[in-house]
């Protein structure tokens, strides 16, 4: 790829991406279930803090090292090499496996996952995971709490009959 009259290479190797990096001992955890490039891991909004095995800490946003890797000083964006414009990274399209079992919605500088009923968003793995409900409960539409449900006109929690 030709950039500014010279040749530049883009590292397309894919490896492990980690949600957490611990600088006190140089270790990582929160390995994502899908591999990606260092640029996608470290430059996307709220994705990775370290990449590869052994793990290498991602550069800190707003530093020169971050700008060199990411082409922008802010996570979630890159700079178009031909126009110089700051462009939003479409994490939904670029990161395979993100929001698995749900719907990924790209947002300016970020993304969000919408999980179907019965699934909860795991912000460590960036996927929607099935949530088992105790017998006699159903999951609310907004997926944050369990409610008792009525079985055959009988309130399954209090044991009282209810007209339905």
PDB file of C-alpha atoms in Angstrom, residues 1-147:
ATOM      1  CA  UNK A   1       0.000   0.000   0.000  1.00  0.00           C
ATOM      2  CA  UNK A   2       1.413   3.366  -0.963  1.00  0.00           C
ATOM      3  CA  UNK A   3       1.133   6.105   1.655  1.00  0.00           C
ATOM      4  CA  UNK A   4       2.497   9.656   1.319  1.00  0.00           C
ATOM      5  CA  UNK A   5       4.810   8.648  -1.531  1.00  0.00           C
ATOM      6  CA  UNK A   6       6.320   5.708   0.380  1.00  0.00           C
ATOM      7  CA  UNK A   7       5.472   2.134   1.143  1.00  0.00           C
ATOM      8  CA  UNK A   8       3.847   1.087   4.395  1.00  0.00           C
ATOM      9  CA  UNK A   9       2.801  -2.351   5.508  1.00  0.00           C
ATOM     10  CA  UNK A  10      -0.234  -3.191   7.584  1.00  0.00           C
ATOM     11  CA  UNK A  11       0.084  -6.038  10.075  1.00  0.00           C
ATOM     12  CA  UNK A  12      -2.813  -8.396   9.304  1.00  0.00           C
ATOM     13  CA  UNK A  13      -1.847 -11.141  11.772  1.00  0.00           C
ATOM     14  CA  UNK A  14      -4.704 -12.215  14.028  1.00  0.00           C
ATOM     15  CA  UNK A  15      -4.200 -13.308  17.597  1.00  0.00           C
ATOM     16  CA  UNK A  16      -5.755 -13.266  21.045  1.00  0.00           C
ATOM     17  CA  UNK A  17      -7.325 -10.077  22.377  1.00  0.00           C
ATOM     18  CA  UNK A  18      -7.672  -9.533  26.134  1.00  0.00           C
ATOM     19  CA  UNK A  19     -10.107  -7.293  27.989  1.00  0.00           C
ATOM     20  CA  UNK A  20      -7.696  -6.707  30.914  1.00  0.00           C
ATOM     21  CA  UNK A  21      -3.984  -6.029  31.312  1.00  0.00           C
ATOM     22  CA  UNK A  22      -2.271  -5.851  34.710  1.00  0.00           C
ATOM     23  CA  UNK A  23       0.815  -3.642  34.511  1.00  0.00           C
ATOM     24  CA  UNK A  24       2.079  -4.653  37.975  1.00  0.00           C
ATOM     25  CA  UNK A  25       2.894  -8.181  36.757  1.00  0.00           C
ATOM     26  CA  UNK A  26       2.431  -7.949  32.961  1.00  0.00           C
ATOM     27  CA  UNK A  27      -0.394 -10.489  32.826  1.00  0.00           C
ATOM     28  CA  UNK A  28      -3.730 -10.514  31.031  1.00  0.00           C
ATOM     29  CA  UNK A  29      -7.148 -12.061  31.435  1.00  0.00           C
ATOM     30  CA  UNK A  30     -10.545 -11.823  29.819  1.00  0.00           C
ATOM     31  CA  UNK A  31      -9.475 -13.521  26.580  1.00  0.00           C
ATOM     32  CA  UNK A  32     -12.098 -12.923  23.891  1.00  0.00           C
ATOM     33  CA  UNK A  33     -13.472 -15.969  22.102  1.00  0.00           C
ATOM     34  CA  UNK A  34     -12.393 -14.712  18.671  1.00  0.00           C
ATOM     35  CA  UNK A  35      -9.034 -13.600  17.266  1.00  0.00           C
ATOM     36  CA  UNK A  36      -8.413 -10.212  15.651  1.00  0.00           C
ATOM     37  CA  UNK A  37      -5.630  -7.935  14.460  1.00  0.00           C
ATOM     38  CA  UNK A  38      -3.707  -5.842  16.978  1.00  0.00           C
ATOM     39  CA  UNK A  39      -5.138  -2.698  15.422  1.00  0.00           C
ATOM     40  CA  UNK A  40      -8.727  -3.913  15.797  1.00  0.00           C
ATOM     41  CA  UNK A  41      -8.125  -5.155  19.364  1.00  0.00           C
ATOM     42  CA  UNK A  42      -6.362  -2.040  20.626  1.00  0.00           C
ATOM     43  CA  UNK A  43      -7.953   0.734  18.548  1.00  0.00           C
ATOM     44  CA  UNK A  44     -11.652  -0.147  18.724  1.00  0.00           C
ATOM     45  CA  UNK A  45     -13.718   1.444  21.458  1.00  0.00           C
ATOM     46  CA  UNK A  46     -13.745  -0.570  24.703  1.00  0.00           C
ATOM     47  CA  UNK A  47     -12.545  -3.849  23.171  1.00  0.00           C
ATOM     48  CA  UNK A  48      -9.038  -4.832  24.246  1.00  0.00           C
ATOM     49  CA  UNK A  49      -6.350  -3.791  26.687  1.00  0.00           C
ATOM     50  CA  UNK A  50      -3.744  -6.329  25.464  1.00  0.00           C
ATOM     51  CA  UNK A  51      -3.043  -8.485  22.403  1.00  0.00           C
ATOM     52  CA  UNK A  52      -1.164 -11.667  21.400  1.00  0.00           C
ATOM     53  CA  UNK A  53       0.402 -14.470  23.438  1.00  0.00           C
ATOM     54  CA  UNK A  54       2.367 -13.701  25.513  1.00  0.00           C
ATOM     55  CA  UNK A  55       0.195 -10.646  25.919  1.00  0.00           C
ATOM     56  CA  UNK A  56       1.441  -7.191  24.957  1.00  0.00           C
ATOM     57  CA  UNK A  57      -0.223  -4.165  26.504  1.00  0.00           C
ATOM     58  CA  UNK A  58      -2.167  -2.023  24.040  1.00  0.00           C
ATOM     59  CA  UNK A  59      -0.931   1.558  23.705  1.00  0.00           C
ATOM     60  CA  UNK A  60      -2.707   4.151  25.831  1.00  0.00           C
ATOM     61  CA  UNK A  61      -5.155   6.430  23.923  1.00  0.00           C
ATOM     62  CA  UNK A  62      -3.994   9.998  23.243  1.00  0.00           C
ATOM     63  CA  UNK A  63      -0.327   8.945  23.081  1.00  0.00           C
ATOM     64  CA  UNK A  64       1.964   8.980  20.045  1.00  0.00           C
ATOM     65  CA  UNK A  65       2.268   5.179  20.130  1.00  0.00           C
ATOM     66  CA  UNK A  66      -1.543   4.862  20.040  1.00  0.00           C
ATOM     67  CA  UNK A  67      -1.763   7.342  17.141  1.00  0.00           C
ATOM     68  CA  UNK A  68       0.911   5.437  15.178  1.00  0.00           C
ATOM     69  CA  UNK A  69      -0.890   2.100  15.567  1.00  0.00           C
ATOM     70  CA  UNK A  70      -4.439   3.387  15.269  1.00  0.00           C
ATOM     71  CA  UNK A  71      -4.089   6.386  12.976  1.00  0.00           C
ATOM     72  CA  UNK A  72      -6.146   8.447  15.415  1.00  0.00           C
ATOM     73  CA  UNK A  73      -5.736   9.621  18.978  1.00  0.00           C
ATOM     74  CA  UNK A  74      -9.193   8.389  20.036  1.00  0.00           C
ATOM     75  CA  UNK A  75     -10.460   4.808  20.332  1.00  0.00           C
ATOM     76  CA  UNK A  76     -13.208   3.849  17.890  1.00  0.00           C
ATOM     77  CA  UNK A  77     -11.823   5.873  14.970  1.00  0.00           C
ATOM     78  CA  UNK A  78      -9.126   5.681  12.320  1.00  0.00           C
ATOM     79  CA  UNK A  79      -7.741   8.218   9.851  1.00  0.00           C
ATOM     80  CA  UNK A  80      -8.349   7.586   6.156  1.00  0.00           C
ATOM     81  CA  UNK A  81      -4.877   7.474   4.586  1.00  0.00           C
ATOM     82  CA  UNK A  82      -6.089   9.062   1.342  1.00  0.00           C
ATOM     83  CA  UNK A  83      -8.296  11.890   2.632  1.00  0.00           C
ATOM     84  CA  UNK A  84      -6.977  12.453   6.166  1.00  0.00           C
ATOM     85  CA  UNK A  85     -10.554  12.313   7.486  1.00  0.00           C
ATOM     86  CA  UNK A  86     -11.346  10.727  10.835  1.00  0.00           C
ATOM     87  CA  UNK A  87     -13.573   7.701  10.159  1.00  0.00           C
ATOM     88  CA  UNK A  88     -15.662   5.662  12.592  1.00  0.00           C
ATOM     89  CA  UNK A  89     -14.579   2.021  13.003  1.00  0.00           C
ATOM     90  CA  UNK A  90     -17.536  -0.292  12.355  1.00  0.00           C
ATOM     91  CA  UNK A  91     -16.803  -2.800  15.114  1.00  0.00           C
ATOM     92  CA  UNK A  92     -19.853  -4.871  14.112  1.00  0.00           C
ATOM     93  CA  UNK A  93     -18.490  -5.492  10.635  1.00  0.00           C
ATOM     94  CA  UNK A  94     -14.788  -5.619  11.465  1.00  0.00           C
ATOM     95  CA  UNK A  95     -14.763  -7.862  14.554  1.00  0.00           C
ATOM     96  CA  UNK A  96     -16.100 -11.353  13.885  1.00  0.00           C
ATOM     97  CA  UNK A  97     -17.962 -12.845  16.831  1.00  0.00           C
ATOM     98  CA  UNK A  98     -18.776  -9.585  18.611  1.00  0.00           C
ATOM     99  CA  UNK A  99     -22.356  -9.671  20.000  1.00  0.00           C
ATOM    100  CA  UNK A 100     -22.649 -13.396  19.241  1.00  0.00           C
ATOM    101  CA  UNK A 101     -26.267 -14.614  19.716  1.00  0.00           C
ATOM    102  CA  UNK A 102     -27.461 -11.004  19.549  1.00  0.00           C
ATOM    103  CA  UNK A 103     -27.503  -8.002  17.246  1.00  0.00           C
ATOM    104  CA  UNK A 104     -24.524  -5.664  16.986  1.00  0.00           C
ATOM    105  CA  UNK A 105     -25.365  -2.009  16.372  1.00  0.00           C
ATOM    106  CA  UNK A 106     -22.559   0.269  15.240  1.00  0.00           C
ATOM    107  CA  UNK A 107     -22.545   3.699  16.851  1.00  0.00           C
ATOM    108  CA  UNK A 108     -20.314   6.680  16.180  1.00  0.00           C
ATOM    109  CA  UNK A 109     -17.036   5.844  17.929  1.00  0.00           C
ATOM    110  CA  UNK A 110     -18.525   2.771  19.584  1.00  0.00           C
ATOM    111  CA  UNK A 111     -21.005  -0.104  19.286  1.00  0.00           C
ATOM    112  CA  UNK A 112     -23.671  -1.779  21.372  1.00  0.00           C
ATOM    113  CA  UNK A 113     -25.139  -5.265  21.572  1.00  0.00           C
ATOM    114  CA  UNK A 114     -28.838  -6.024  21.808  1.00  0.00           C
ATOM    115  CA  UNK A 115     -29.522  -9.455  23.229  1.00  0.00           C
ATOM    116  CA  UNK A 116     -32.742 -11.385  22.636  1.00  0.00           C
ATOM    117  CA  UNK A 117     -35.087 -12.389  25.447  1.00  0.00           C
ATOM    118  CA  UNK A 118     -33.433 -15.043  27.581  1.00  0.00           C
ATOM    119  CA  UNK A 119     -29.908 -13.748  26.911  1.00  0.00           C
ATOM    120  CA  UNK A 120     -27.780 -11.273  28.847  1.00  0.00           C
ATOM    121  CA  UNK A 121     -24.857  -9.226  27.544  1.00  0.00           C
ATOM    122  CA  UNK A 122     -21.496 -10.417  28.866  1.00  0.00           C
ATOM    123  CA  UNK A 123     -19.357  -7.267  28.820  1.00  0.00           C
ATOM    124  CA  UNK A 124     -16.224  -9.315  29.468  1.00  0.00           C
ATOM    125  CA  UNK A 125     -16.609 -11.539  26.377  1.00  0.00           C
ATOM    126  CA  UNK A 126     -18.686  -9.064  24.298  1.00  0.00           C
ATOM    127  CA  UNK A 127     -21.348 -11.702  23.559  1.00  0.00           C
ATOM    128  CA  UNK A 128     -24.956 -12.484  24.502  1.00  0.00           C
ATOM    129  CA  UNK A 129     -25.143 -15.501  26.798  1.00  0.00           C
ATOM    130  CA  UNK A 130     -28.184 -17.611  27.632  1.00  0.00           C
ATOM    131  CA  UNK A 131     -29.615 -16.964  31.082  1.00  0.00           C
ATOM    132  CA  UNK A 132     -31.480 -19.796  32.739  1.00  0.00           C
ATOM    133  CA  UNK A 133     -34.445 -18.723  34.866  1.00  0.00           C
ATOM    134  CA  UNK A 134     -35.517 -20.509  38.044  1.00  0.00           C
ATOM    135  CA  UNK A 135     -38.690 -22.571  37.734  1.00  0.00           C
ATOM    136  CA  UNK A 136     -41.721 -20.314  37.983  1.00  0.00           C
ATOM    137  CA  UNK A 137     -39.987 -17.195  36.686  1.00  0.00           C
ATOM    138  CA  UNK A 138     -39.780 -15.469  33.341  1.00  0.00           C
ATOM    139  CA  UNK A 139     -37.312 -12.884  32.071  1.00  0.00           C
ATOM    140  CA  UNK A 140     -38.600  -9.304  31.732  1.00  0.00           C
ATOM    141  CA  UNK A 141     -38.554  -7.671  28.316  1.00  0.00           C
ATOM    142  CA  UNK A 142     -35.705  -5.365  29.349  1.00  0.00           C
ATOM    143  CA  UNK A 143     -33.711  -8.439  30.486  1.00  0.00           C
ATOM    144  CA  UNK A 144     -32.610  -7.132  33.863  1.00  0.00           C
ATOM    145  CA  UNK A 145     -34.856  -8.876  36.369  1.00  0.00           C
ATOM    146  CA  UNK A 146     -36.828 -12.045  36.888  1.00  0.00           C
ATOM    147  CA  UNK A 147     -40.565 -11.884  37.536  1.00  0.00           C
TER     148      UNK A 147
END
